[in-house]
mmCIF file of C-alpha atoms in Angstrom:
data_model
loop_
_atom_site.group_PDB
_atom_site.id
_atom_site.type_symbol
_atom_site.label_atom_id
_atom_site.label_comp_id
_atom_site.label_asym_id
_atom_site.label_seq_id
_atom_site.Cartn_x
_atom_site.Cartn_y
_atom_site.Cartn_z
ATOM 1 C CA UNK A 1 0.000 0.000 0.000
ATOM 2 C CA UNK A 2 1.514 3.209 -1.014
ATOM 3 C CA UNK A 3 1.744 5.785 1.692
ATOM 4 C CA UNK A 4 1.262 9.183 0.296
ATOM 5 C CA UNK A 5 4.290 11.591 0.753
ATOM 6 C CA UNK A 6 3.389 14.557 2.823
ATOM 7 C CA UNK A 7 4.314 17.924 1.388
ATOM 8 C CA UNK A 8 4.918 20.943 3.527
ATOM 9 C CA UNK A 9 4.623 24.414 2.352
ATOM 10 C CA UNK A 10 8.018 26.134 1.673
ATOM 11 C CA UNK A 11 9.966 22.918 2.408
ATOM 12 C CA UNK A 12 12.418 23.556 -0.458
ATOM 13 C CA UNK A 13 13.244 27.006 0.713
ATOM 14 C CA UNK A 14 13.827 25.728 4.234
ATOM 15 C CA UNK A 15 16.337 23.123 3.045
ATOM 16 C CA UNK A 16 18.252 25.742 1.118
ATOM 17 C CA UNK A 17 18.556 27.954 4.212
ATOM 18 C CA UNK A 18 19.851 25.081 6.339
ATOM 19 C CA UNK A 19 22.489 24.262 3.746
ATOM 20 C CA UNK A 20 23.593 27.885 3.524
ATOM 21 C CA UNK A 21 23.972 28.104 7.322
ATOM 22 C CA UNK A 22 26.127 25.001 7.487
ATOM 23 C CA UNK A 23 28.377 26.331 4.767
ATOM 24 C CA UNK A 24 28.764 29.654 6.579
ATOM 25 C CA UNK A 25 29.721 27.938 9.823
ATOM 26 C CA UNK A 26 32.286 25.792 8.058
ATOM 27 C CA UNK A 27 33.902 28.722 6.285
ATOM 28 C CA UNK A 28 33.884 30.868 9.468
ATOM 29 C CA UNK A 29 35.470 28.135 11.559
ATOM 30 C CA UNK A 30 38.151 27.515 8.998
ATOM 31 C CA UNK A 31 38.921 31.248 8.746
ATOM 32 C CA UNK A 32 39.053 31.592 12.491
ATOM 33 C CA UNK A 33 41.499 28.712 12.611
ATOM 34 C CA UNK A 34 43.791 30.301 10.069
ATOM 35 C CA UNK A 35 43.602 33.807 11.640
ATOM 36 C CA UNK A 36 44.205 32.679 15.233
ATOM 37 C CA UNK A 37 47.073 30.340 14.523
ATOM 38 C CA UNK A 38 50.462 32.091 13.786
ATOM 39 C CA UNK A 39 52.636 30.250 11.301
ATOM 40 C CA UNK A 40 55.555 28.500 12.997
ATOM 41 C CA UNK A 41 58.019 30.073 10.592
ATOM 42 C CA UNK A 42 57.158 33.720 11.647
ATOM 43 C CA UNK A 43 59.247 34.921 14.730
ATOM 44 C CA UNK A 44 57.529 36.932 17.477
ATOM 45 C CA UNK A 45 58.852 40.561 17.958
ATOM 46 C CA UNK A 46 59.368 41.746 21.619
ATOM 47 C CA UNK A 47 59.618 45.529 22.326
ATOM 48 C CA UNK A 48 62.543 46.596 24.635
ATOM 49 C CA UNK A 49 63.527 50.014 26.227
ATOM 50 C CA UNK A 50 66.944 51.486 27.197
ATOM 51 C CA UNK A 51 67.943 53.845 30.037
ATOM 52 C CA UNK A 52 69.297 57.253 29.027
ATOM 53 C CA UNK A 53 72.546 58.068 30.890
ATOM 54 C CA UNK A 54 75.561 60.365 30.743
ATOM 55 C CA UNK A 55 79.106 59.041 30.802
ATOM 56 C CA UNK A 56 82.537 60.457 31.638
ATOM 57 C CA UNK A 57 85.989 59.131 30.776
ATOM 58 C CA UNK A 58 88.507 58.035 33.372
ATOM 59 C CA UNK A 59 91.140 60.788 33.398
ATOM 60 C CA UNK A 60 94.587 61.321 34.844
ATOM 61 C CA UNK A 61 94.733 64.400 37.077
ATOM 62 C CA UNK A 62 96.761 65.923 39.895
ATOM 63 C CA UNK A 63 95.599 64.740 43.304
ATOM 64 C CA UNK A 64 96.474 66.591 46.498
ATOM 65 C CA UNK A 65 97.067 64.496 49.601
ATOM 66 C CA UNK A 66 95.823 66.471 52.572
ATOM 67 C CA UNK A 67 95.673 66.474 56.353
ATOM 68 C CA UNK A 68 92.332 67.710 57.639
ATOM 69 C CA UNK A 69 92.000 69.645 60.873
ATOM 70 C CA UNK A 70 89.909 72.317 62.564
ATOM 71 C CA UNK A 71 90.940 75.451 64.375
ATOM 72 C CA UNK A 72 90.089 78.948 65.539
ATOM 73 C CA UNK A 73 90.760 82.276 63.831
ATOM 74 C CA UNK A 74 92.951 84.639 65.874
ATOM 75 C CA UNK A 75 94.781 87.921 65.348
ATOM 76 C CA UNK A 76 98.286 87.422 64.037
ATOM 77 C CA UNK A 77 99.499 90.424 66.060
ATOM 78 C CA UNK A 78 97.107 91.781 68.704
ATOM 79 C CA UNK A 79 98.218 95.142 70.107
ATOM 80 C CA UNK A 80 96.902 96.414 73.465
ATOM 81 C CA UNK A 81 96.509 100.204 73.397
ATOM 82 C CA UNK A 82 96.778 101.769 76.860
ATOM 83 C CA UNK A 83 96.877 105.505 77.681
ATOM 84 C CA UNK A 84 100.236 107.089 78.471
ATOM 85 C CA UNK A 85 98.741 109.136 81.302
ATOM 86 C CA UNK A 86 96.955 107.861 84.404
ATOM 87 C CA UNK A 87 94.251 109.436 86.536
ATOM 88 C CA UNK A 88 92.426 111.195 83.688
ATOM 89 C CA UNK A 89 88.805 110.595 82.766
ATOM 90 C CA UNK A 90 87.759 109.359 79.331
ATOM 91 C CA UNK A 91 85.892 112.229 77.641
ATOM 92 C CA UNK A 92 85.296 110.818 74.144
ATOM 93 C CA UNK A 93 85.518 107.410 72.447
ATOM 94 C CA UNK A 94 86.158 107.835 68.722
ATOM 95 C CA UNK A 95 86.591 104.231 67.492
ATOM 96 C CA UNK A 96 84.279 101.229 67.526
ATOM 97 C CA UNK A 97 84.947 97.505 67.360
ATOM 98 C CA UNK A 98 85.514 96.278 63.830
ATOM 99 C CA UNK A 99 86.517 99.722 62.584
ATOM 100 C CA UNK A 100 89.546 99.993 60.314
ATOM 101 C CA UNK A 101 91.970 102.667 61.535
ATOM 102 C CA UNK A 102 95.267 104.108 60.333
ATOM 103 C CA UNK A 103 98.449 104.779 62.253
ATOM 104 C CA UNK A 104 98.153 107.961 64.338
ATOM 105 C CA UNK A 105 94.367 108.127 64.140
ATOM 106 C CA UNK A 106 92.613 109.439 67.272
ATOM 107 C CA UNK A 107 90.817 106.667 69.157
ATOM 108 C CA UNK A 108 89.864 108.403 72.434
ATOM 109 C CA UNK A 109 90.249 111.758 74.204
ATOM 110 C CA UNK A 110 90.966 112.084 77.935
ATOM 111 C CA UNK A 111 90.160 115.011 80.230
ATOM 112 C CA UNK A 112 92.754 117.817 80.011
ATOM 113 C CA UNK A 113 91.331 120.535 82.307
ATOM 114 C CA UNK A 114 93.658 119.827 85.255
ATOM 115 C CA UNK A 115 96.701 119.623 83.025
ATOM 116 C CA UNK A 116 95.867 122.888 81.281
ATOM 117 C CA UNK A 117 95.516 124.607 84.657
ATOM 118 C CA UNK A 118 98.885 123.264 85.739
ATOM 119 C CA UNK A 119 100.400 124.366 82.434
ATOM 120 C CA UNK A 120 99.111 127.899 82.878
ATOM 121 C CA UNK A 121 100.568 127.997 86.393
ATOM 122 C CA UNK A 122 103.958 126.766 85.207
ATOM 123 C CA UNK A 123 103.991 129.294 82.392
ATOM 124 C CA UNK A 124 103.239 132.081 84.909
ATOM 125 C CA UNK A 125 106.041 130.855 87.163
ATOM 126 C CA UNK A 126 108.401 130.848 84.213
ATOM 127 C CA UNK A 127 107.473 134.437 83.376
ATOM 128 C CA UNK A 128 107.992 135.475 86.994
ATOM 129 C CA UNK A 129 111.358 133.721 87.167
ATOM 130 C CA UNK A 130 112.481 135.488 84.029
ATOM 131 C CA UNK A 131 111.516 138.843 85.580
ATOM 132 C CA UNK A 132 113.459 138.016 88.742
ATOM 133 C CA UNK A 133 116.419 137.058 86.590
ATOM 134 C CA UNK A 134 116.306 140.435 84.908
ATOM 135 C CA UNK A 135 116.234 142.225 88.242
ATOM 136 C CA UNK A 136 119.115 140.208 89.586
ATOM 137 C CA UNK A 137 121.153 140.783 86.484
ATOM 138 C CA UNK A 138 120.644 144.548 86.977
ATOM 139 C CA UNK A 139 121.651 144.230 90.620
ATOM 140 C CA UNK A 140 124.761 142.331 89.569
ATOM 141 C CA UNK A 141 125.736 145.111 87.233
ATOM 142 C CA UNK A 142 125.349 147.639 90.047
ATOM 143 C CA UNK A 143 127.378 145.513 92.422
ATOM 144 C CA UNK A 144 130.066 145.024 89.811
ATOM 145 C CA UNK A 145 130.233 148.823 89.322
ATOM 146 C CA UNK A 146 130.502 149.342 93.079
ATOM 147 C CA UNK A 147 133.263 146.752 93.208
ATOM 148 C CA UNK A 148 135.163 148.443 90.399
ATOM 149 C CA UNK A 149 134.939 151.797 92.174
ATOM 150 C CA UNK A 150 136.072 150.291 95.471
ATOM 151 C CA UNK A 151 139.019 148.595 93.791
ATOM 152 C CA UNK A 152 140.010 151.882 92.111
ATOM 153 C CA UNK A 153 139.858 153.736 95.431
ATOM 154 C CA UNK A 154 141.920 151.041 97.100
ATOM 155 C CA UNK A 155 144.700 151.342 94.500
ATOM 156 C CA UNK A 156 144.745 155.135 94.879
ATOM 157 C CA UNK A 157 144.861 154.906 98.660
ATOM 158 C CA UNK A 158 147.635 152.341 98.470
ATOM 159 C CA UNK A 159 149.756 154.850 96.531
ATOM 160 C CA UNK A 160 148.963 157.597 99.063
ATOM 161 C CA UNK A 161 149.823 155.295 101.924
ATOM 162 C CA UNK A 162 153.259 154.666 100.423
ATOM 163 C CA UNK A 163 153.967 158.416 100.498
ATOM 164 C CA UNK A 164 152.546 158.726 104.019
ATOM 165 C CA UNK A 165 149.684 160.952 102.925
ATOM 166 C CA UNK A 166 147.017 158.777 104.625
ATOM 167 C CA UNK A 167 146.883 156.681 107.684
ATOM 168 C CA UNK A 168 146.870 152.909 107.797
ATOM 169 C CA UNK A 169 143.311 153.001 109.081
ATOM 170 C CA UNK A 170 142.121 154.823 105.963
ATOM 171 C CA UNK A 171 143.830 152.228 103.806
ATOM 172 C CA UNK A 172 142.200 149.361 105.685
ATOM 173 C CA UNK A 173 138.813 151.044 105.332
ATOM 174 C CA UNK A 174 139.218 151.081 101.540
ATOM 175 C CA UNK A 175 140.249 147.433 101.546
ATOM 176 C CA UNK A 176 137.133 146.548 103.538
ATOM 177 C CA UNK A 177 134.989 148.386 100.989
ATOM 178 C CA UNK A 178 136.481 146.247 98.212
ATOM 179 C CA UNK A 179 135.797 143.032 100.127
ATOM 180 C CA UNK A 180 132.217 144.136 100.781
ATOM 181 C CA UNK A 181 131.671 144.936 97.102
ATOM 182 C CA UNK A 182 133.110 141.541 96.087
ATOM 183 C CA UNK A 183 130.709 139.776 98.462
ATOM 184 C CA UNK A 184 127.799 141.731 97.017
ATOM 185 C CA UNK A 185 128.813 140.696 93.490
ATOM 186 C CA UNK A 186 129.005 137.037 94.554
ATOM 187 C CA UNK A 187 125.556 137.292 96.144
ATOM 188 C CA UNK A 188 124.134 138.853 92.997
ATOM 189 C CA UNK A 189 125.694 136.125 90.858
ATOM 190 C CA UNK A 190 124.201 133.455 93.131
ATOM 191 C CA UNK A 191 120.801 135.134 92.821
ATOM 192 C CA UNK A 192 121.099 135.035 89.055
ATOM 193 C CA UNK A 193 121.983 131.335 89.184
ATOM 194 C CA UNK A 194 118.909 130.653 91.321
ATOM 195 C CA UNK A 195 116.693 132.620 88.971
ATOM 196 C CA UNK A 196 118.051 130.697 86.004
ATOM 197 C CA UNK A 197 117.417 127.406 87.842
ATOM 198 C CA UNK A 198 113.840 128.505 88.565
ATOM 199 C CA UNK A 199 113.353 129.279 84.900
ATOM 200 C CA UNK A 200 114.712 125.886 83.863
ATOM 201 C CA UNK A 201 112.436 124.151 86.371
ATOM 202 C CA UNK A 202 109.379 125.996 85.126
ATOM 203 C CA UNK A 203 110.336 125.263 81.511
ATOM 204 C CA UNK A 204 110.685 121.580 82.376
ATOM 205 C CA UNK A 205 107.236 121.646 83.981
ATOM 206 C CA UNK A 206 105.846 123.331 80.886
ATOM 207 C CA UNK A 207 107.395 120.707 78.617
ATOM 208 C CA UNK A 208 106.167 117.868 80.830
ATOM 209 C CA UNK A 209 102.635 119.237 80.955
ATOM 210 C CA UNK A 210 102.584 119.831 77.207
ATOM 211 C CA UNK A 211 103.652 116.221 76.718
ATOM 212 C CA UNK A 212 100.917 115.040 79.067
ATOM 213 C CA UNK A 213 98.386 117.158 77.209
ATOM 214 C CA UNK A 214 99.422 115.393 74.029
ATOM 215 C CA UNK A 215 98.910 112.095 75.815
ATOM 216 C CA UNK A 216 95.283 112.948 76.525
ATOM 217 C CA UNK A 217 94.673 111.982 72.892
ATOM 218 C CA UNK A 218 94.940 108.188 72.558
ATOM 219 C CA UNK A 219 96.139 107.341 69.045
ATOM 220 C CA UNK A 220 96.472 104.127 67.064
ATOM 221 C CA UNK A 221 100.095 102.917 66.973
ATOM 222 C CA UNK A 222 99.631 101.171 63.609
ATOM 223 C CA UNK A 223 97.237 100.488 60.768
ATOM 224 C CA UNK A 224 94.730 97.818 61.647
ATOM 225 C CA UNK A 225 91.274 96.822 62.801
ATOM 226 C CA UNK A 226 89.874 97.538 66.266
ATOM 227 C CA UNK A 227 89.278 94.117 67.809
ATOM 228 C CA UNK A 228 88.026 95.398 71.182
ATOM 229 C CA UNK A 229 86.932 98.797 72.442
ATOM 230 C CA UNK A 230 87.163 98.744 76.242
ATOM 231 C CA UNK A 231 87.021 102.518 76.777
ATOM 232 C CA UNK A 232 83.872 104.039 78.255
ATOM 233 C CA UNK A 233 83.146 107.718 78.768
ATOM 234 C CA UNK A 234 83.673 108.641 82.426
ATOM 235 C CA UNK A 235 86.126 105.849 83.203
ATOM 236 C CA UNK A 236 89.403 106.848 84.841
ATOM 237 C CA UNK A 237 92.240 105.837 82.554
ATOM 238 C CA UNK A 238 95.278 103.923 83.747
ATOM 239 C CA UNK A 239 98.505 103.094 81.970
ATOM 240 C CA UNK A 240 98.122 99.482 83.130
ATOM 241 C CA UNK A 241 94.672 98.964 81.574
ATOM 242 C CA UNK A 242 94.278 98.989 77.763
ATOM 243 C CA UNK A 243 91.468 101.036 76.260
ATOM 244 C CA UNK A 244 91.557 99.185 72.915
ATOM 245 C CA UNK A 245 92.979 96.061 71.299
ATOM 246 C CA UNK A 246 94.098 96.382 67.699
ATOM 247 C CA UNK A 247 94.684 93.702 65.050
ATOM 248 C CA UNK A 248 97.792 95.050 63.350
ATOM 249 C CA UNK A 249 97.164 95.513 59.614
ATOM 250 C CA UNK A 250 93.996 93.423 60.056
ATOM 251 C CA UNK A 251 96.099 90.268 59.665
ATOM 252 C CA UNK A 252 94.396 87.086 60.894
ATOM 253 C CA UNK A 253 95.624 83.517 61.195
ATOM 254 C CA UNK A 254 94.052 80.118 61.745
ATOM 255 C CA UNK A 255 95.486 78.238 64.694
ATOM 256 C CA UNK A 256 95.093 74.458 64.561
ATOM 257 C CA UNK A 257 96.582 71.575 66.528
ATOM 258 C CA UNK A 258 98.026 68.443 64.945
ATOM 259 C CA UNK A 259 99.281 65.198 66.499
ATOM 260 C CA UNK A 260 103.041 64.877 66.652
ATOM 261 C CA UNK A 261 102.836 61.924 64.251
ATOM 262 C CA UNK A 262 101.564 64.205 61.456
ATOM 263 C CA UNK A 263 104.035 67.058 61.963
ATOM 264 C CA UNK A 264 106.741 65.623 59.638
ATOM 265 C CA UNK A 265 104.279 65.833 56.734
ATOM 266 C CA UNK A 266 103.653 69.566 57.200
ATOM 267 C CA UNK A 267 106.083 72.219 55.961
ATOM 268 C CA UNK A 268 106.177 75.995 56.328
ATOM 269 C CA UNK A 269 104.654 77.385 53.135
ATOM 270 C CA UNK A 270 102.402 74.374 52.492
ATOM 271 C CA UNK A 271 99.117 75.445 50.847
ATOM 272 C CA UNK A 272 95.961 75.110 52.925
ATOM 273 C CA UNK A 273 92.323 75.178 51.834
ATOM 274 C CA UNK A 274 90.181 76.984 54.430
ATOM 275 C CA UNK A 275 86.403 76.398 54.595
ATOM 276 C CA UNK A 276 83.489 76.932 56.955
ATOM 277 C CA UNK A 277 80.593 74.645 57.805
ATOM 278 C CA UNK A 278 78.224 77.586 58.287
ATOM 279 C CA UNK A 279 79.352 80.177 55.716
ATOM 280 C CA UNK A 280 79.832 79.035 52.118
ATOM 281 C CA UNK A 281 81.479 82.380 51.296
ATOM 282 C CA UNK A 282 84.512 81.258 53.271
ATOM 283 C CA UNK A 283 86.473 79.105 50.853
ATOM 284 C CA UNK A 284 89.963 80.570 50.654
ATOM 285 C CA UNK A 285 93.567 79.544 50.205
ATOM 286 C CA UNK A 286 96.085 80.033 53.030
ATOM 287 C CA UNK A 287 99.639 78.952 53.783
ATOM 288 C CA UNK A 288 101.360 77.423 56.780
ATOM 289 C CA UNK A 289 103.303 80.254 58.462
ATOM 290 C CA UNK A 290 104.626 78.675 61.623
ATOM 291 C CA UNK A 291 104.974 75.227 63.186
ATOM 292 C CA UNK A 292 105.381 75.363 66.955
ATOM 293 C CA UNK A 293 108.733 73.902 68.028
ATOM 294 C CA UNK A 294 107.236 72.444 71.208
ATOM 295 C CA UNK A 295 104.754 69.581 71.525
ATOM 296 C CA UNK A 296 102.315 69.635 74.425
ATOM 297 C CA UNK A 297 103.400 66.760 76.705
ATOM 298 C CA UNK A 298 99.795 66.183 77.781
ATOM 299 C CA UNK A 299 98.034 66.104 74.399
ATOM 300 C CA UNK A 300 101.056 65.225 72.219
ATOM 301 C CA UNK A 301 99.951 67.952 69.842
ATOM 302 C CA UNK A 302 101.610 71.051 68.409
ATOM 303 C CA UNK A 303 100.111 74.333 67.207
ATOM 304 C CA UNK A 304 100.194 75.187 63.502
ATOM 305 C CA UNK A 305 99.617 78.812 62.464
ATOM 306 C CA UNK A 306 98.167 79.430 59.011
ATOM 307 C CA UNK A 307 98.117 82.812 57.265
ATOM 308 C CA UNK A 308 94.674 83.922 56.080
ATOM 309 C CA UNK A 309 93.889 86.329 53.215
ATOM 310 C CA UNK A 310 91.876 89.488 53.786
ATOM 311 C CA UNK A 311 88.204 88.495 53.717
ATOM 312 C CA UNK A 312 85.339 90.428 55.355
ATOM 313 C CA UNK A 313 83.585 87.148 56.175
ATOM 314 C CA UNK A 314 86.526 85.892 58.265
ATOM 315 C CA UNK A 315 86.549 87.234 61.822
ATOM 316 C CA UNK A 316 88.587 86.509 64.892
ATOM 317 C CA UNK A 317 87.087 83.669 66.927
ATOM 318 C CA UNK A 318 85.498 81.776 64.019
ATOM 319 C CA UNK A 319 85.754 77.978 63.880
ATOM 320 C CA UNK A 320 87.053 76.857 60.464
ATOM 321 C CA UNK A 321 88.258 73.737 58.698
ATOM 322 C CA UNK A 322 91.696 73.362 57.142
ATOM 323 C CA UNK A 323 92.950 70.901 54.524
ATOM 324 C CA UNK A 324 96.757 71.060 54.461
ATOM 325 C CA UNK A 325 98.285 69.819 51.207
ATOM 326 C CA UNK A 326 101.172 67.489 52.009
ATOM 327 C CA UNK A 327 101.761 65.882 48.591
ATOM 328 C CA UNK A 328 100.612 66.239 44.972
ATOM 329 C CA UNK A 329 100.588 63.178 42.680
ATOM 330 C CA UNK A 330 99.068 62.023 39.363
ATOM 331 C CA UNK A 331 96.149 59.598 39.673
ATOM 332 C CA UNK A 332 93.078 58.280 37.844
ATOM 333 C CA UNK A 333 89.933 60.281 38.601
ATOM 334 C CA UNK A 334 86.234 60.196 37.789
ATOM 335 C CA UNK A 335 83.258 62.355 38.833
ATOM 336 C CA UNK A 336 82.236 61.556 42.390
ATOM 337 C CA UNK A 337 78.613 61.155 41.284
ATOM 338 C CA UNK A 338 79.587 58.053 39.298
ATOM 339 C CA UNK A 339 80.483 56.120 42.459
ATOM 340 C CA UNK A 340 77.727 54.084 44.121
ATOM 341 C CA UNK A 341 78.395 53.199 47.786
ATOM 342 C CA UNK A 342 77.335 49.680 48.725
ATOM 343 C CA UNK A 343 75.890 48.408 51.990
ATOM 344 C CA UNK A 344 78.984 46.283 52.637
ATOM 345 C CA UNK A 345 81.226 49.347 52.540
ATOM 346 C CA UNK A 346 82.543 48.837 49.019
ATOM 347 C CA UNK A 347 82.015 51.139 46.037
ATOM 348 C CA UNK A 348 80.952 50.305 42.488
ATOM 349 C CA UNK A 349 80.640 52.063 39.148
ATOM 350 C CA UNK A 350 79.031 51.107 35.853
ATOM 351 C CA UNK A 351 81.501 50.884 32.971
ATOM 352 C CA UNK A 352 80.187 51.375 29.426
ATOM 353 C CA UNK A 353 80.928 48.401 27.145
ATOM 354 C CA UNK A 354 81.535 48.523 23.356
ATOM 355 C CA UNK A 355 78.161 46.869 22.683
ATOM 356 C CA UNK A 356 76.277 49.645 24.492
ATOM 357 C CA UNK A 357 75.678 47.708 27.697
ATOM 358 C CA UNK A 358 77.056 48.517 31.140
ATOM 359 C CA UNK A 359 79.100 46.361 33.474
ATOM 360 C CA UNK A 360 79.206 46.749 37.256
ATOM 361 C CA UNK A 361 82.766 47.219 38.520
ATOM 362 C CA UNK A 362 83.974 47.362 42.118
ATOM 363 C CA UNK A 363 86.496 50.176 42.650
ATOM 364 C CA UNK A 364 88.770 51.381 45.416
ATOM 365 C CA UNK A 365 88.460 55.125 45.899
ATOM 366 C CA UNK A 366 90.931 57.600 47.350
ATOM 367 C CA UNK A 367 91.039 61.367 47.712
ATOM 368 C CA UNK A 368 88.015 63.483 46.820
ATOM 369 C CA UNK A 369 88.752 67.009 45.663
ATOM 370 C CA UNK A 370 87.027 70.046 44.199
ATOM 371 C CA UNK A 371 85.772 73.404 45.475
ATOM 372 C CA UNK A 372 82.209 72.924 44.231
ATOM 373 C CA UNK A 373 80.415 70.292 46.373
ATOM 374 C CA UNK A 374 78.224 69.414 43.360
ATOM 375 C CA UNK A 375 81.132 68.916 40.995
ATOM 376 C CA UNK A 376 83.887 66.997 42.776
ATOM 377 C CA UNK A 377 86.166 64.271 41.470
ATOM 378 C CA UNK A 378 87.410 61.190 43.272
ATOM 379 C CA UNK A 379 90.641 59.274 42.939
ATOM 380 C CA UNK A 380 90.371 55.678 41.704
ATOM 381 C CA UNK A 381 93.146 53.653 43.266
ATOM 382 C CA UNK A 382 92.026 50.318 41.796
ATOM 383 C CA UNK A 383 89.391 48.909 39.445
ATOM 384 C CA UNK A 384 89.523 51.182 36.366
ATOM 385 C CA UNK A 385 91.907 52.034 33.555
ATOM 386 C CA UNK A 386 92.595 55.145 31.540
ATOM 387 C CA UNK A 387 90.092 55.382 28.703
ATOM 388 C CA UNK A 388 87.264 53.581 30.491
ATOM 389 C CA UNK A 389 83.956 55.413 30.422
ATOM 390 C CA UNK A 390 81.721 55.324 33.477
ATOM 391 C CA UNK A 391 78.048 56.147 33.918
ATOM 392 C CA UNK A 392 77.490 59.401 35.828
ATOM 393 C CA UNK A 393 73.875 60.567 35.589
ATOM 394 C CA UNK A 394 71.460 57.648 35.672
ATOM 395 C CA UNK A 395 73.804 55.164 37.324
ATOM 396 C CA UNK A 396 71.239 54.534 40.031
ATOM 397 C CA UNK A 397 68.679 53.308 37.477
ATOM 398 C CA UNK A 398 70.673 50.643 35.662
ATOM 399 C CA UNK A 399 71.907 47.174 36.524
ATOM 400 C CA UNK A 400 74.672 44.951 35.298
ATOM 401 C CA UNK A 401 74.183 44.081 31.620
ATOM 402 C CA UNK A 402 71.578 46.750 30.829
ATOM 403 C CA UNK A 403 71.731 48.443 27.455
ATOM 404 C CA UNK A 404 71.898 52.230 27.718
ATOM 405 C CA UNK A 405 71.533 55.279 25.529
ATOM 406 C CA UNK A 406 74.155 58.018 25.836
ATOM 407 C CA UNK A 407 72.480 61.370 26.419
ATOM 408 C CA UNK A 408 73.985 64.657 25.291
ATOM 409 C CA UNK A 409 75.548 66.561 28.205
#
């Protein structure tokens, strides 16, 4: 029995749609397979980055071996200035501490009223003595005339006595007159001598008082800088107490102490770099002026005196540092910034290789030198050679074997 085939509306169209869908899936899956799978023969590219750094060559330079010490600034020659007259009050103070003065400049004025009064009195006494001298000189002339007359009379009477014209008593009377006149002349001469002595004494007093009046002006004995002004208006001056202390010519020195073991390394004339921890303006060059011949038996140290240049920032009493150059040699150097201190106490640098990578190298450092704290160089005693190039800026951001790019400096 034949079963009739059922027919559905649109059944042909439906079959075509199913076939088209299967074909699409097959093509899509195949394409996805080819697009997601990379051929084995194509290498994969990996992006890398390099650190930008600056480098500096290892150079040969002069290295100064130094002994470091600290000390105090002092006056090279400190002059006490005391008045030359005692018992006088200070009337004016004309110089202040820190003031630069010249030789002979007035520093203070003392009271002069008493001295001027005494001078006037001595001058009056001198005038009076000169008047007395004049009177006594006139008296002497009179007495000398009287003596001459008496002597003339005596000679005449002596002739008369020989002829018997006068008595012996008359002759003796004339002789007595001569003796009296001679005594009067001697007295007048003595009076003149006394008057002359009085004049000399009054002149000496006048000269002394004029000198003392000059001493009421206290003057600087030399060019220099006033270190201390001890004078105060109203104080009574004394020759034993200074009114000022003067730094002669303003010359200062740095006084340091060194152990006896270091003294053989220091020579008079050795250059010294002077710096301050608190004032960056103080960075000057000095020289060793004097090495004390005696060593303190207690501390086993000796004093070294170092000349200082004129510098308004350097004052007596300042605490400064000194680096005394004891030897100058040639050595390998690099910028200090290239050295990386390690936790174990060693130091390393990064050396640029021909292939553009860097290699870590342990080095032994020596003396650091340079006036600019941000631009110093350090001696390399071991670990590098002339011509090597080391990383300076950026050394803290690279590691052994890294490839670097050299930046323009």
